[in-house]
Amino acid sequence: MTRRPRSLARRRLPRERGLTLMEIMVAVGVMAMMSILLYGVFDSMARAKKGEAYLVERSRQAREAVARIVREMSASYLSLHNPPNLGNATRITAFIGQNGSPYDRVDFASFAHVRTTRDAKESDQAEIGYFVVRNPDQSDVYDLVRREQSPLDMDPKRGGVVNVLAENVESFDLKYLDPVNGRWVETWDTTQAAAQPNRLPMAVRVTLTLKGVPGGLPSTFTTKFMLPMQQAFAFGGGP
């Protein structure tokens, strides 16, 4: 059996030594820097994904809100069917659009009530309103809400149940096309003799703007639609 010279074994000892403390600290520092960089990348990706999901949800809210306004306002109507003695009247139909900056409001009678209980003794007539209110939990946030009162009563702007349709609204604008002069007007009121008594606008233009994510631009959704029932009608051929 051949033995290695002791001098050769002694020369190889430095190559077989372990890492020094300094080398370990440098390696740990490099790994820490890489971990920080990776965390930043993944955090940015997570925030971008969250922001995209937020934008998608906001867009869905706005589209559904505008679609509902179009559907229900298209079914608005006026009726001259009143009792001979107006003091015995228990309900009134109206279309009242108020201009505000930056939030408009509209209240109207509509054939848009949906019965949610089977065989419920309910009509499809309802008072519906759309307007913007301050969020009770955030003083700087305003939400678009929908009000519904069924059956109709004598106050076309109050009562019923209010639900939020779209959150964090920047502006809500409504314009009404007057068929008499062909102009778009800011307000409409069928209850006033000096305004538009007993007639509805030919068309309505709705513009809803929602605030964007922090640092982002707002999103605007707009549409224009016709109202099929523009003249007031009377059941039985007369008031």
mmCIF file of C-alpha atoms in Angstrom:
data_model
loop_
_atom_site.group_PDB
_atom_site.id
_atom_site.type_symbol
_atom_site.label_atom_id
_atom_site.label_comp_id
_atom_site.label_asym_id
_atom_site.label_seq_id
_atom_site.Cartn_x
_atom_site.Cartn_y
_atom_site.Cartn_z
ATOM 1 C CA MET A 1 0.000 0.000 0.000
ATOM 2 C CA THR A 2 1.458 3.331 -1.065
ATOM 3 C CA ARG A 3 1.166 6.231 1.357
ATOM 4 C CA ARG A 4 0.978 9.821 0.175
ATOM 5 C CA PRO A 5 3.805 12.001 1.237
ATOM 6 C CA ARG A 6 2.920 14.091 4.297
ATOM 7 C CA SER A 7 4.002 17.262 2.521
ATOM 8 C CA LEU A 8 1.431 16.698 -0.300
ATOM 9 C CA ALA A 9 -1.441 16.203 2.157
ATOM 10 C CA ARG A 10 -0.352 19.325 4.006
ATOM 11 C CA ARG A 11 -0.411 21.396 0.800
ATOM 12 C CA ARG A 12 -4.032 20.399 0.050
ATOM 13 C CA LEU A 13 -5.412 21.361 3.453
ATOM 14 C CA PRO A 14 -6.171 25.041 2.584
ATOM 15 C CA ARG A 15 -8.323 23.937 -0.357
ATOM 16 C CA GLU A 16 -10.529 21.851 1.909
ATOM 17 C CA ARG A 17 -11.286 24.545 4.471
ATOM 18 C CA GLY A 18 -14.913 25.913 5.035
ATOM 19 C CA LEU A 19 -16.378 29.385 4.340
ATOM 20 C CA THR A 20 -15.275 32.322 6.413
ATOM 21 C CA LEU A 21 -17.723 34.542 8.316
ATOM 22 C CA MET A 22 -17.199 37.361 5.819
ATOM 23 C CA GLU A 23 -18.078 35.104 2.900
ATOM 24 C CA ILE A 24 -21.228 33.932 4.678
ATOM 25 C CA MET A 25 -22.273 37.553 5.344
ATOM 26 C CA VAL A 26 -21.705 38.502 1.706
ATOM 27 C CA ALA A 27 -23.743 35.506 0.521
ATOM 28 C CA VAL A 28 -26.574 36.333 2.922
ATOM 29 C CA GLY A 29 -26.515 39.961 1.759
ATOM 30 C CA VAL A 30 -26.750 38.940 -1.895
ATOM 31 C CA MET A 31 -29.656 36.589 -1.135
ATOM 32 C CA ALA A 32 -31.413 39.327 0.824
ATOM 33 C CA MET A 33 -31.075 41.770 -2.083
ATOM 34 C CA MET A 34 -32.415 39.186 -4.506
ATOM 35 C CA SER A 35 -35.342 38.475 -2.173
ATOM 36 C CA ILE A 36 -36.159 42.183 -1.946
ATOM 37 C CA LEU A 37 -36.070 42.540 -5.726
ATOM 38 C CA LEU A 38 -38.285 39.498 -6.213
ATOM 39 C CA TYR A 39 -40.719 40.740 -3.568
ATOM 40 C CA GLY A 40 -40.943 44.102 -5.348
ATOM 41 C CA VAL A 41 -41.696 42.406 -8.652
ATOM 42 C CA PHE A 42 -44.404 40.173 -7.189
ATOM 43 C CA ASP A 43 -45.884 43.051 -5.167
ATOM 44 C CA SER A 44 -46.104 45.210 -8.292
ATOM 45 C CA MET A 45 -47.791 42.362 -10.160
ATOM 46 C CA ALA A 46 -50.278 41.846 -7.313
ATOM 47 C CA ARG A 47 -51.120 45.555 -7.134
ATOM 48 C CA ALA A 48 -51.525 45.749 -10.906
ATOM 49 C CA LYS A 49 -53.865 42.748 -10.848
ATOM 50 C CA LYS A 50 -55.859 44.251 -7.985
ATOM 51 C CA GLY A 51 -56.114 47.582 -9.809
ATOM 52 C CA GLU A 52 -57.276 45.878 -12.987
ATOM 53 C CA ALA A 53 -59.930 43.947 -11.062
ATOM 54 C CA TYR A 54 -61.074 47.206 -9.455
ATOM 55 C CA LEU A 55 -61.391 48.892 -12.854
ATOM 56 C CA VAL A 56 -63.355 45.945 -14.241
ATOM 57 C CA GLU A 57 -65.757 46.046 -11.285
ATOM 58 C CA ARG A 58 -66.209 49.806 -11.598
ATOM 59 C CA SER A 59 -66.891 49.465 -15.310
ATOM 60 C CA ARG A 60 -69.468 46.760 -14.623
ATOM 61 C CA GLN A 61 -71.204 48.980 -12.050
ATOM 62 C CA ALA A 62 -71.411 51.898 -14.464
ATOM 63 C CA ARG A 63 -72.657 49.841 -17.418
ATOM 64 C CA GLU A 64 -75.354 48.162 -15.333
ATOM 65 C CA ALA A 65 -76.429 51.490 -13.806
ATOM 66 C CA VAL A 66 -76.747 53.202 -17.191
ATOM 67 C CA ALA A 67 -78.546 50.185 -18.679
ATOM 68 C CA ARG A 68 -81.051 50.196 -15.829
ATOM 69 C CA ILE A 69 -81.691 53.922 -16.192
ATOM 70 C CA VAL A 70 -82.349 53.455 -19.913
ATOM 71 C CA ARG A 71 -84.671 50.485 -19.354
ATOM 72 C CA GLU A 72 -86.757 52.086 -16.623
ATOM 73 C CA MET A 73 -86.893 55.605 -18.007
ATOM 74 C CA SER A 74 -87.939 54.239 -21.396
ATOM 75 C CA ALA A 75 -91.030 52.894 -19.612
ATOM 76 C CA SER A 76 -91.928 56.264 -18.064
ATOM 77 C CA TYR A 77 -95.433 57.598 -18.643
ATOM 78 C CA LEU A 78 -97.967 60.270 -17.684
ATOM 79 C CA SER A 79 -101.619 59.645 -16.938
ATOM 80 C CA LEU A 80 -104.581 62.021 -16.926
ATOM 81 C CA HIS A 81 -106.775 59.441 -15.250
ATOM 82 C CA ASN A 82 -107.868 61.366 -12.157
ATOM 83 C CA PRO A 83 -111.052 61.376 -10.082
ATOM 84 C CA PRO A 84 -113.570 64.161 -10.853
ATOM 85 C CA ASN A 85 -112.767 65.682 -7.475
ATOM 86 C CA LEU A 86 -109.000 66.164 -7.400
ATOM 87 C CA GLY A 87 -109.182 66.343 -3.627
ATOM 88 C CA ASN A 88 -109.831 62.589 -3.657
ATOM 89 C CA ALA A 89 -106.715 61.822 -5.684
ATOM 90 C CA THR A 90 -104.331 59.355 -4.059
ATOM 91 C CA ARG A 91 -101.529 59.359 -6.603
ATOM 92 C CA ILE A 92 -99.875 61.492 -9.253
ATOM 93 C CA THR A 93 -97.727 60.698 -12.261
ATOM 94 C CA ALA A 94 -94.870 63.045 -13.063
ATOM 95 C CA PHE A 95 -91.484 63.405 -14.740
ATOM 96 C CA ILE A 96 -89.187 65.824 -12.905
ATOM 97 C CA GLY A 97 -85.586 66.340 -13.976
ATOM 98 C CA GLN A 98 -83.512 68.737 -11.865
ATOM 99 C CA ASN A 99 -80.171 70.221 -12.865
ATOM 100 C CA GLY A 100 -77.322 70.230 -10.370
ATOM 101 C CA SER A 101 -73.572 70.621 -10.470
ATOM 102 C CA PRO A 102 -72.085 68.096 -10.741
ATOM 103 C CA TYR A 103 -75.022 65.803 -9.905
ATOM 104 C CA ASP A 104 -78.432 65.907 -11.602
ATOM 105 C CA ARG A 105 -81.592 64.219 -10.347
ATOM 106 C CA VAL A 106 -84.622 62.686 -12.042
ATOM 107 C CA ASP A 107 -87.888 61.269 -10.644
ATOM 108 C CA PHE A 108 -90.607 59.759 -12.811
ATOM 109 C CA ALA A 109 -93.545 57.364 -12.985
ATOM 110 C CA SER A 110 -92.747 54.169 -14.842
ATOM 111 C CA PHE A 111 -94.122 50.765 -15.797
ATOM 112 C CA ALA A 112 -90.955 49.230 -14.361
ATOM 113 C CA HIS A 113 -91.916 47.693 -11.037
ATOM 114 C CA VAL A 114 -90.916 44.030 -10.807
ATOM 115 C CA ARG A 115 -92.893 41.719 -8.534
ATOM 116 C CA THR A 116 -90.492 39.662 -6.451
ATOM 117 C CA THR A 117 -93.160 37.665 -4.623
ATOM 118 C CA ARG A 118 -95.228 35.103 -6.497
ATOM 119 C CA ASP A 119 -98.912 36.067 -6.957
ATOM 120 C CA ALA A 120 -98.291 39.397 -5.215
ATOM 121 C CA LYS A 121 -101.143 41.880 -5.648
ATOM 122 C CA GLU A 122 -98.874 44.554 -7.096
ATOM 123 C CA SER A 123 -99.037 46.758 -10.165
ATOM 124 C CA ASP A 124 -96.131 47.308 -12.542
ATOM 125 C CA GLN A 125 -96.425 51.064 -11.880
ATOM 126 C CA ALA A 126 -93.894 52.744 -9.616
ATOM 127 C CA GLU A 127 -92.185 56.011 -8.789
ATOM 128 C CA ILE A 128 -88.500 55.767 -9.630
ATOM 129 C CA GLY A 129 -85.744 58.252 -8.925
ATOM 130 C CA TYR A 130 -82.033 58.477 -9.656
ATOM 131 C CA PHE A 131 -79.782 60.860 -7.747
ATOM 132 C CA VAL A 132 -76.408 61.088 -6.001
ATOM 133 C CA VAL A 133 -75.886 61.123 -2.222
ATOM 134 C CA ARG A 134 -72.907 61.309 0.096
ATOM 135 C CA ASN A 135 -71.554 57.973 1.287
ATOM 136 C CA PRO A 136 -72.301 57.730 5.045
ATOM 137 C CA ASP A 137 -68.985 55.988 5.716
ATOM 138 C CA GLN A 138 -66.737 58.255 3.598
ATOM 139 C CA SER A 139 -67.407 61.975 3.583
ATOM 140 C CA ASP A 140 -65.540 62.566 0.307
ATOM 141 C CA VAL A 141 -67.310 59.794 -1.645
ATOM 142 C CA TYR A 142 -70.640 60.192 -3.468
ATOM 143 C CA ASP A 143 -72.769 57.313 -4.745
ATOM 144 C CA LEU A 144 -75.467 57.051 -7.413
ATOM 145 C CA VAL A 145 -78.638 55.623 -5.863
ATOM 146 C CA ARG A 146 -81.996 54.399 -7.120
ATOM 147 C CA ARG A 147 -85.280 55.078 -5.312
ATOM 148 C CA GLU A 148 -88.463 53.101 -5.925
ATOM 149 C CA GLN A 149 -91.898 53.715 -4.437
ATOM 150 C CA SER A 150 -94.720 51.308 -5.288
ATOM 151 C CA PRO A 151 -97.602 51.984 -5.398
ATOM 152 C CA LEU A 152 -97.522 55.602 -6.532
ATOM 153 C CA ASP A 153 -98.467 58.360 -4.090
ATOM 154 C CA MET A 154 -98.968 62.116 -4.130
ATOM 155 C CA ASP A 155 -95.285 62.996 -3.710
ATOM 156 C CA PRO A 156 -93.299 61.960 -6.808
ATOM 157 C CA LYS A 157 -89.908 62.710 -5.193
ATOM 158 C CA ARG A 158 -90.094 60.983 -1.816
ATOM 159 C CA GLY A 159 -90.729 57.603 -0.251
ATOM 160 C CA GLY A 160 -89.844 54.077 -1.156
ATOM 161 C CA VAL A 161 -86.626 52.108 -0.914
ATOM 162 C CA VAL A 162 -83.204 53.512 -1.833
ATOM 163 C CA ASN A 163 -80.342 51.314 -3.074
ATOM 164 C CA VAL A 164 -76.818 52.115 -4.265
ATOM 165 C CA LEU A 165 -76.161 51.537 -7.982
ATOM 166 C CA ALA A 166 -72.648 52.922 -8.485
ATOM 167 C CA GLU A 167 -70.022 54.049 -5.985
ATOM 168 C CA ASN A 168 -67.610 56.985 -5.982
ATOM 169 C CA VAL A 169 -69.360 59.049 -8.656
ATOM 170 C CA GLU A 170 -67.661 62.134 -10.056
ATOM 171 C CA SER A 171 -70.613 63.475 -12.071
ATOM 172 C CA PHE A 172 -74.125 62.507 -13.151
ATOM 173 C CA ASP A 173 -75.546 64.546 -16.020
ATOM 174 C CA LEU A 174 -78.928 64.333 -17.754
ATOM 175 C CA LYS A 175 -80.149 66.194 -20.842
ATOM 176 C CA TYR A 176 -83.699 66.164 -22.266
ATOM 177 C CA LEU A 177 -84.675 66.672 -25.909
ATOM 178 C CA ASP A 178 -87.716 68.929 -26.205
ATOM 179 C CA PRO A 179 -89.728 67.935 -29.313
ATOM 180 C CA VAL A 180 -91.375 71.381 -29.427
ATOM 181 C CA ASN A 181 -88.195 73.330 -30.192
ATOM 182 C CA GLY A 182 -85.748 70.503 -30.946
ATOM 183 C CA ARG A 183 -83.324 71.622 -28.214
ATOM 184 C CA TRP A 184 -81.588 69.748 -25.431
ATOM 185 C CA VAL A 185 -82.559 71.230 -22.073
ATOM 186 C CA GLU A 186 -81.156 70.802 -18.562
ATOM 187 C CA THR A 187 -84.458 70.462 -16.678
ATOM 188 C CA TRP A 188 -87.911 68.947 -17.156
ATOM 189 C CA ASP A 189 -91.020 69.282 -15.028
ATOM 190 C CA THR A 190 -94.445 67.975 -16.044
ATOM 191 C CA THR A 191 -96.058 69.372 -12.885
ATOM 192 C CA GLN A 192 -95.476 73.045 -13.746
ATOM 193 C CA ALA A 193 -97.611 74.941 -16.248
ATOM 194 C CA ALA A 194 -94.622 77.123 -17.175
ATOM 195 C CA ALA A 195 -92.399 74.116 -17.853
ATOM 196 C CA GLN A 196 -93.480 70.980 -19.784
ATOM 197 C CA PRO A 197 -96.969 70.128 -18.499
ATOM 198 C CA ASN A 198 -98.357 66.694 -19.394
ATOM 199 C CA ARG A 199 -95.639 65.741 -21.881
ATOM 200 C CA LEU A 200 -92.410 63.795 -21.754
ATOM 201 C CA PRO A 201 -89.132 64.530 -23.548
ATOM 202 C CA MET A 202 -88.533 62.923 -26.920
ATOM 203 C CA ALA A 203 -85.132 61.596 -25.834
ATOM 204 C CA VAL A 204 -82.791 61.595 -22.860
ATOM 205 C CA ARG A 205 -78.998 61.659 -22.766
ATOM 206 C CA VAL A 206 -77.307 60.134 -19.723
ATOM 207 C CA THR A 207 -73.665 60.702 -18.803
ATOM 208 C CA LEU A 208 -72.203 58.963 -15.751
ATOM 209 C CA THR A 209 -68.589 59.560 -14.708
ATOM 210 C CA LEU A 210 -66.886 57.468 -12.033
ATOM 211 C CA LYS A 211 -63.657 58.425 -10.303
ATOM 212 C CA GLY A 212 -60.655 56.326 -11.247
ATOM 213 C CA VAL A 213 -58.106 54.573 -9.088
ATOM 214 C CA PRO A 214 -55.738 56.860 -7.135
ATOM 215 C CA GLY A 215 -53.610 58.602 -9.727
ATOM 216 C CA GLY A 216 -55.788 57.291 -12.568
ATOM 217 C CA LEU A 217 -58.218 59.003 -14.914
ATOM 218 C CA PRO A 218 -62.011 58.939 -14.378
ATOM 219 C CA SER A 219 -64.225 56.709 -16.521
ATOM 220 C CA THR A 220 -67.174 58.206 -18.419
ATOM 221 C CA PHE A 221 -70.170 56.261 -19.738
ATOM 222 C CA THR A 222 -72.801 57.973 -21.876
ATOM 223 C CA THR A 223 -75.826 56.965 -23.934
ATOM 224 C CA LYS A 224 -78.888 58.486 -25.631
ATOM 225 C CA PHE A 225 -82.293 56.864 -25.990
ATOM 226 C CA MET A 226 -85.853 57.637 -27.078
ATOM 227 C CA LEU A 227 -88.980 57.718 -24.893
ATOM 228 C CA PRO A 228 -91.870 55.984 -26.699
ATOM 229 C CA MET A 229 -94.731 57.447 -24.587
ATOM 230 C CA GLN A 230 -94.315 61.208 -24.878
ATOM 231 C CA GLN A 231 -97.898 62.379 -24.480
ATOM 232 C CA ALA A 232 -100.010 61.878 -21.377
ATOM 233 C CA PHE A 233 -102.830 59.389 -21.837
ATOM 234 C CA ALA A 234 -106.192 58.935 -20.145
ATOM 235 C CA PHE A 235 -107.890 55.617 -19.419
ATOM 236 C CA GLY A 236 -111.443 55.466 -20.693
ATOM 237 C CA GLY A 237 -110.929 58.197 -23.272
ATOM 238 C CA GLY A 238 -110.745 61.260 -21.050
ATOM 239 C CA PRO A 239 -109.702 62.714 -17.706
#
